[in-house]
XYZ file of C-alpha atoms in Angstrom:
396
model
C 3.062 -19.614 -12.445
C 3.490 -15.667 -12.803
C -0.422 -15.028 -13.808
C -1.684 -17.968 -14.914
C -4.436 -16.890 -16.923
C -4.848 -17.740 -21.098
C -1.565 -16.787 -23.197
C -2.947 -13.672 -24.855
C -4.210 -13.063 -21.435
C -1.330 -13.241 -19.782
C 0.504 -11.181 -22.200
C -1.787 -7.827 -22.517
C -1.628 -7.906 -18.431
C 2.857 -7.267 -18.607
C 2.970 -5.025 -22.141
C -0.617 -3.070 -19.637
C 1.193 -2.854 -16.787
C 4.890 -1.363 -18.706
C 2.091 1.603 -19.511
C 1.596 2.987 -16.314
C 4.081 5.027 -14.498
C 5.787 3.428 -11.956
C 6.552 4.207 -8.660
C 10.961 5.713 -8.000
C 11.934 6.608 -5.048
C 15.553 7.837 -5.949
C 16.664 9.214 -2.712
C 17.013 6.229 0.350
C 18.199 8.411 3.396
C 14.899 7.398 5.202
C 15.117 4.226 4.605
C 17.270 0.873 6.206
C 19.067 -0.626 4.280
C 21.870 -2.900 5.725
C 23.346 -4.908 1.546
C 25.490 -2.456 0.101
C 23.023 -0.722 -2.683
C 24.384 0.851 -4.904
C 21.650 3.759 -4.875
C 24.090 6.925 -5.772
C 23.967 5.450 -9.558
C 21.097 7.289 -11.381
C 22.601 5.751 -15.254
C 23.510 2.861 -16.234
C 25.713 1.912 -19.301
C 24.562 -1.462 -20.757
C 23.457 -3.260 -22.831
C 19.544 -3.061 -22.263
C 18.512 -5.861 -20.745
C 17.383 -7.018 -17.589
C 20.973 -9.279 -17.271
C 22.424 -6.873 -18.659
C 21.841 -4.483 -15.908
C 21.894 -6.988 -13.322
C 26.085 -8.355 -14.648
C 26.675 -3.696 -14.528
C 25.540 -3.857 -11.478
C 27.968 -6.376 -9.618
C 30.416 -4.739 -11.489
C 30.195 -1.777 -9.027
C 30.812 -3.512 -6.428
C 30.734 -7.327 -5.716
C 29.241 -6.626 -2.924
C 26.150 -6.602 -4.195
C 23.983 -9.139 -3.827
C 22.005 -9.100 -7.473
C 19.477 -11.457 -6.427
C 17.487 -9.500 -3.787
C 17.565 -6.668 -7.079
C 14.242 -7.247 -9.369
C 14.013 -4.761 -12.393
C 11.976 -4.397 -15.590
C 13.484 -2.509 -18.564
C 10.369 -0.215 -19.254
C 9.507 1.079 -22.957
C 11.543 2.147 -25.476
C 14.787 0.976 -22.782
C 15.524 3.822 -21.851
C 14.879 3.892 -19.199
C 14.850 1.048 -16.207
C 13.110 0.338 -12.511
C 15.489 -1.564 -9.998
C 13.309 -2.901 -6.866
C 15.834 -3.238 -4.343
C 13.873 -6.478 -2.157
C 15.471 -7.469 0.153
C 12.962 -10.198 2.187
C 14.341 -9.872 5.892
C 11.159 -7.593 7.941
C 13.636 -5.118 9.825
C 14.893 -3.695 5.552
C 12.477 -0.814 3.984
C 11.414 -2.210 -0.177
C 13.268 0.277 -2.166
C 12.336 1.296 -6.704
C 14.100 3.719 -8.767
C 14.258 4.628 -12.034
C 18.097 5.081 -13.618
C 19.293 6.496 -17.117
C 20.705 3.713 -19.869
C 23.416 3.957 -21.977
C 24.040 1.605 -24.433
C 27.021 -0.236 -25.120
C 25.072 -1.463 -28.586
C 21.719 -1.170 -29.856
C 22.461 -3.910 -32.491
C 18.827 -6.213 -31.920
C 21.496 -9.605 -32.919
C 23.214 -8.540 -29.319
C 20.906 -7.356 -28.008
C 18.442 -10.268 -29.080
C 20.445 -13.605 -27.841
C 17.487 -15.520 -26.708
C 15.583 -16.139 -30.702
C 13.949 -19.265 -30.178
C 9.781 -19.906 -30.275
C 9.267 -23.542 -30.678
C 5.358 -23.116 -31.771
C 2.145 -25.315 -30.399
C -1.248 -25.078 -31.300
C -2.459 -26.084 -27.961
C -0.422 -23.499 -26.070
C -0.450 -19.879 -28.749
C -3.825 -20.096 -30.230
C -2.684 -16.937 -32.792
C 0.667 -16.909 -33.979
C 0.726 -12.848 -34.311
C 2.776 -10.029 -34.309
C 2.502 -8.737 -31.064
C 3.055 -12.444 -29.453
C 6.333 -13.069 -30.834
C 7.110 -9.121 -29.704
C 5.872 -9.397 -26.117
C 7.137 -13.553 -25.965
C 11.188 -12.791 -27.459
C 10.398 -9.378 -24.795
C 9.708 -12.289 -21.688
C 12.673 -14.256 -23.287
C 15.618 -11.356 -23.406
C 14.706 -9.018 -20.731
C 13.698 -6.305 -23.161
C 10.856 -4.008 -24.289
C 10.946 -2.972 -27.490
C 7.798 -2.172 -29.394
C 6.546 -1.752 -32.942
C 7.668 2.168 -33.327
C 11.453 0.350 -33.395
C 10.561 -3.200 -35.061
C 8.981 -4.048 -37.050
C 7.367 -7.810 -37.244
C 7.280 -10.177 -39.915
C 5.304 -13.332 -39.239
C 5.179 -16.560 -41.464
C 2.202 -18.950 -39.898
C 3.242 -21.845 -42.199
C 6.723 -21.960 -41.257
C 6.599 -21.201 -38.176
C 8.760 -18.276 -38.558
C 8.893 -14.766 -37.895
C 11.572 -11.666 -38.744
C 12.138 -8.568 -35.674
C 13.928 -6.791 -37.829
C 14.818 -2.577 -36.518
C 12.353 0.471 -38.590
C 15.040 2.650 -40.456
C 15.756 5.815 -38.638
C 14.619 4.565 -35.145
C 16.915 3.639 -32.085
C 18.171 0.426 -33.607
C 19.356 -1.729 -36.033
C 20.340 -5.266 -37.634
C 17.401 -7.499 -37.066
C 16.444 -11.374 -36.182
C 15.019 -14.328 -37.425
C 12.499 -16.078 -34.687
C 12.585 -20.003 -35.188
C 10.588 -22.485 -34.771
C 12.645 -24.433 -32.081
C 12.502 -26.107 -28.538
C 14.113 -23.863 -25.896
C 16.063 -25.667 -22.099
C 14.858 -24.596 -18.562
C 18.622 -22.331 -18.606
C 16.539 -19.854 -21.283
C 13.893 -19.607 -18.756
C 15.726 -19.882 -15.205
C 17.715 -17.494 -15.273
C 17.055 -15.712 -11.253
C 17.281 -19.361 -8.891
C 17.669 -17.801 -6.220
C 13.647 -17.303 -5.327
C 14.276 -16.148 -2.173
C 11.477 -16.068 0.720
C 8.071 -18.192 -0.700
C 5.164 -19.132 2.232
C 4.319 -22.417 2.288
C 1.243 -24.131 3.032
C 0.789 -25.681 6.256
C -1.095 -28.537 5.385
C 1.573 -28.614 2.425
C 3.900 -28.601 4.358
C 2.942 -31.373 7.148
C 1.927 -33.378 4.134
C 5.572 -33.003 2.205
C 6.830 -33.940 5.797
C 5.029 -36.882 6.859
C 4.194 -38.541 4.117
C 9.063 -37.784 2.060
C 6.597 -38.369 -1.193
C 8.658 -39.107 -4.761
C 6.587 -36.851 -6.736
C 5.258 -33.830 -4.283
C 3.075 -31.952 -6.480
C 1.413 -29.087 -4.205
C 5.147 -28.471 -3.367
C 6.254 -28.429 -6.834
C 2.918 -26.485 -7.235
C 4.553 -24.033 -4.460
C 7.784 -23.481 -5.837
C 7.335 -22.839 -9.198
C 4.116 -20.158 -8.607
C 7.696 -18.302 -7.346
C 9.990 -19.458 -10.327
C 7.762 -18.346 -12.914
C 7.203 -14.985 -10.887
C 10.848 -14.712 -10.862
C 11.459 -15.314 -14.268
C 8.795 -14.783 -16.023
C 8.924 -15.942 -19.144
C 7.125 -19.296 -18.007
C 4.314 -16.724 -18.376
C 4.983 -17.343 -22.617
C 3.836 -21.359 -22.313
C 2.254 -21.478 -18.802
C -0.181 -24.209 -20.251
C 2.521 -26.522 -21.493
C 4.752 -26.328 -17.680
C 1.042 -27.387 -16.118
C 1.676 -30.761 -18.556
C 5.324 -31.131 -18.045
C 5.030 -30.881 -14.147
C 3.822 -33.881 -14.547
C 5.296 -35.767 -16.694
C 8.514 -34.740 -15.198
C 10.687 -35.688 -13.198
C 11.715 -33.501 -9.980
C 12.513 -32.981 -6.466
C 11.957 -31.051 -3.361
C 14.323 -30.464 -0.262
C 13.571 -28.624 3.280
C 15.963 -28.090 5.761
C 15.486 -26.229 8.675
C 14.377 -22.993 6.444
C 16.084 -24.030 4.016
C 15.108 -25.738 0.773
C 15.708 -26.289 -3.347
C 13.702 -27.791 -5.382
C 15.157 -29.389 -9.354
C 13.681 -30.421 -11.924
C 14.824 -32.618 -15.537
C 12.181 -32.967 -18.600
C 13.540 -36.047 -21.199
C 10.297 -35.128 -23.535
C 11.503 -32.360 -26.665
C 8.366 -31.172 -26.873
C 8.617 -26.954 -26.088
C 11.313 -27.560 -24.100
C 14.345 -29.513 -24.588
C 16.035 -32.520 -22.166
C 17.126 -29.984 -19.793
C 17.205 -29.498 -16.224
C 17.134 -26.372 -13.292
C 17.752 -25.535 -9.390
C 16.146 -23.063 -7.414
C 17.348 -22.095 -4.170
C 14.929 -20.617 -1.058
C 14.095 -19.639 2.288
C 10.638 -20.302 3.592
C 7.797 -19.599 5.822
C 5.492 -21.912 7.247
C 1.340 -20.594 7.392
C 0.057 -17.282 6.492
C 2.226 -14.283 6.914
C 0.729 -11.972 3.888
C -1.514 -9.101 3.644
C -5.162 -9.599 1.565
C -6.331 -6.448 -0.251
C -9.449 -6.809 2.444
C -11.289 -3.964 4.581
C -9.205 -4.364 7.471
C -6.841 -7.304 6.022
C -9.406 -9.878 6.920
C -8.671 -12.743 5.913
C -10.411 -14.529 2.262
C -10.864 -17.914 3.131
C -9.758 -21.070 0.359
C -13.080 -21.564 -1.898
C -14.867 -23.677 -4.681
C -15.563 -20.322 -6.563
C -13.358 -17.909 -5.548
C -14.710 -15.011 -2.858
C -15.221 -11.889 -5.189
C -14.737 -9.344 -2.837
C -16.525 -6.025 -2.930
C -16.302 -3.010 -2.147
C -17.425 0.937 -2.782
C -15.315 4.114 -3.279
C -17.201 7.310 -3.434
C -15.033 8.478 -6.514
C -15.632 9.568 -9.701
C -13.033 8.291 -12.596
C -11.297 10.279 -14.940
C -10.493 9.255 -18.905
C -6.257 10.318 -17.132
C -6.869 8.132 -13.667
C -4.105 5.866 -13.910
C -3.292 2.646 -12.742
C -1.318 3.606 -9.706
C -4.082 5.919 -8.960
C -6.756 2.924 -9.437
C -4.156 0.812 -7.129
C -3.881 2.854 -4.918
C -7.997 4.375 -4.220
C -8.400 0.347 -3.916
C -6.716 -0.011 -1.235
C -6.609 3.109 0.991
C -10.210 1.610 1.674
C -9.290 -1.730 2.576
C -5.834 -1.839 4.303
C -5.552 2.386 4.625
C -3.007 4.818 3.601
C -0.345 3.674 6.053
C 0.112 0.275 4.033
C 0.614 2.345 0.705
C 3.090 4.727 2.865
C 5.065 1.963 3.529
C 5.114 -0.352 0.827
C 4.712 2.115 -2.351
C 8.205 1.677 -3.795
C 6.686 -2.342 -4.648
C 2.491 -2.066 -5.147
C 3.170 -1.471 -9.257
C 4.345 -4.876 -9.428
C 1.635 -6.740 -6.386
C -1.570 -5.944 -8.137
C -3.218 -6.349 -11.318
C -6.583 -5.094 -13.302
C -7.961 -7.819 -14.661
C -11.198 -5.975 -15.974
C -12.288 -2.740 -16.088
C -15.973 -1.589 -17.391
C -15.953 2.451 -16.833
C -18.419 3.423 -17.512
C -19.593 0.750 -15.145
C -17.233 2.903 -12.926
C -16.199 -1.346 -11.543
C -12.818 -1.816 -11.741
C -11.599 -5.874 -11.465
C -8.766 -6.075 -9.474
C -6.144 -9.481 -7.678
C -3.599 -9.883 -6.280
C -0.999 -11.817 -7.952
C 0.815 -15.788 -7.355
C 3.520 -14.904 -5.671
C 2.923 -11.764 -4.152
C 5.367 -10.395 -1.445
C 3.243 -8.732 -0.198
C -0.617 -10.498 -0.665
C -1.397 -14.138 0.633
C -2.722 -15.735 -3.327
C -2.145 -17.899 -5.011
C -2.923 -18.523 -8.540
C -6.704 -19.607 -9.548
C -6.137 -23.042 -11.282
C -3.491 -23.875 -8.424
C -4.954 -22.998 -5.582
C -6.099 -26.497 -5.468
C -2.748 -27.857 -4.932
C -1.261 -25.187 -3.069
C -3.346 -24.459 -0.169
C -3.992 -21.036 -0.618
C -6.967 -18.936 -0.622
C -7.310 -17.265 -4.306
C -9.996 -14.143 -5.025
C -10.630 -11.080 -7.345
C -11.957 -7.455 -5.744
C -15.088 -5.297 -7.592
C -14.322 -1.735 -7.061
C -17.693 -0.080 -8.250
C -16.375 3.468 -8.412
C -19.484 6.430 -8.873
C -20.446 6.945 -12.249
C -21.663 10.276 -14.628
C -25.231 10.671 -15.689
C -24.792 11.798 -19.260
C -28.672 12.705 -19.308
């Protein structure tokens, strides 16, 4: 699943990613496209949610395959980033920032998923920031405390999100301690192209086990990446996977994965089904010098690189990331994939005093060969971190 860290760590990473400037392309004349990509659009009039934006794209041209678009609403919800992700080798990834003209600013119409089941195991701190981050993930929004007040009632396991007077929104919603259903979580059932480890594939085809846990773990990484609300209850889903009924079918280079859960903890009895294309074996990059393969080891490897540059206070994530990629894979790689790199690599630790930044490509990456740290033991893929050492200026 996407960013299988602790729940607070996941929410922090998701929030931080939205704070950095996004690389955007407003013209695609030099890019290869064979889909109906509405690149002439600069403004979309819609409810400011991911689902609302995709609905408008589909209405704009019925031939548009919205499954090939990844959408992020930016902080403040006045704009969004649309990524065109064709999953085809002969087509380019494209990114464009668009303006959003709201059809409503009423929170009761924007926040349609208001269930947030409470679990001491998964949500150690039921606080305002966690509630807002979770509701944003569930609704495909990017509300901030500048626009809304969040009030939590821990004893009742409930909360409210109310629009601040004089700001951009009106109204408010009650967040209740009520189970979710899979249709509220799996809003992107088309996963695109995924990578299955050769051993995992061969074991599945040879044994045809009733519950192929290794293959399920592989597919679920992509389910979690494409459906980001899974990050809220990642630990719970690890247990759900063990107790659920699921099946996977692979034929030629297409696959389906179905899961049914009949218990009543976090998730009410419900099911989902996803479809995907798959590639067997390794066909992606390693965030390592000259794309050198990083082996799968019990103790995750740490790739250490030195960069002859002194970090400045205004150096943002994109700048730091590009420094690391330039050192490992080169500027040509940046030029080719710059439009989606902001969503492919995370900073997991930073120590500016020591000049050390630790990065990791995300699990289920479209570019990098890597699995989640915990899931790697089942997916049989590698996990590693990259520790970049920058110059340090002496204060003496």
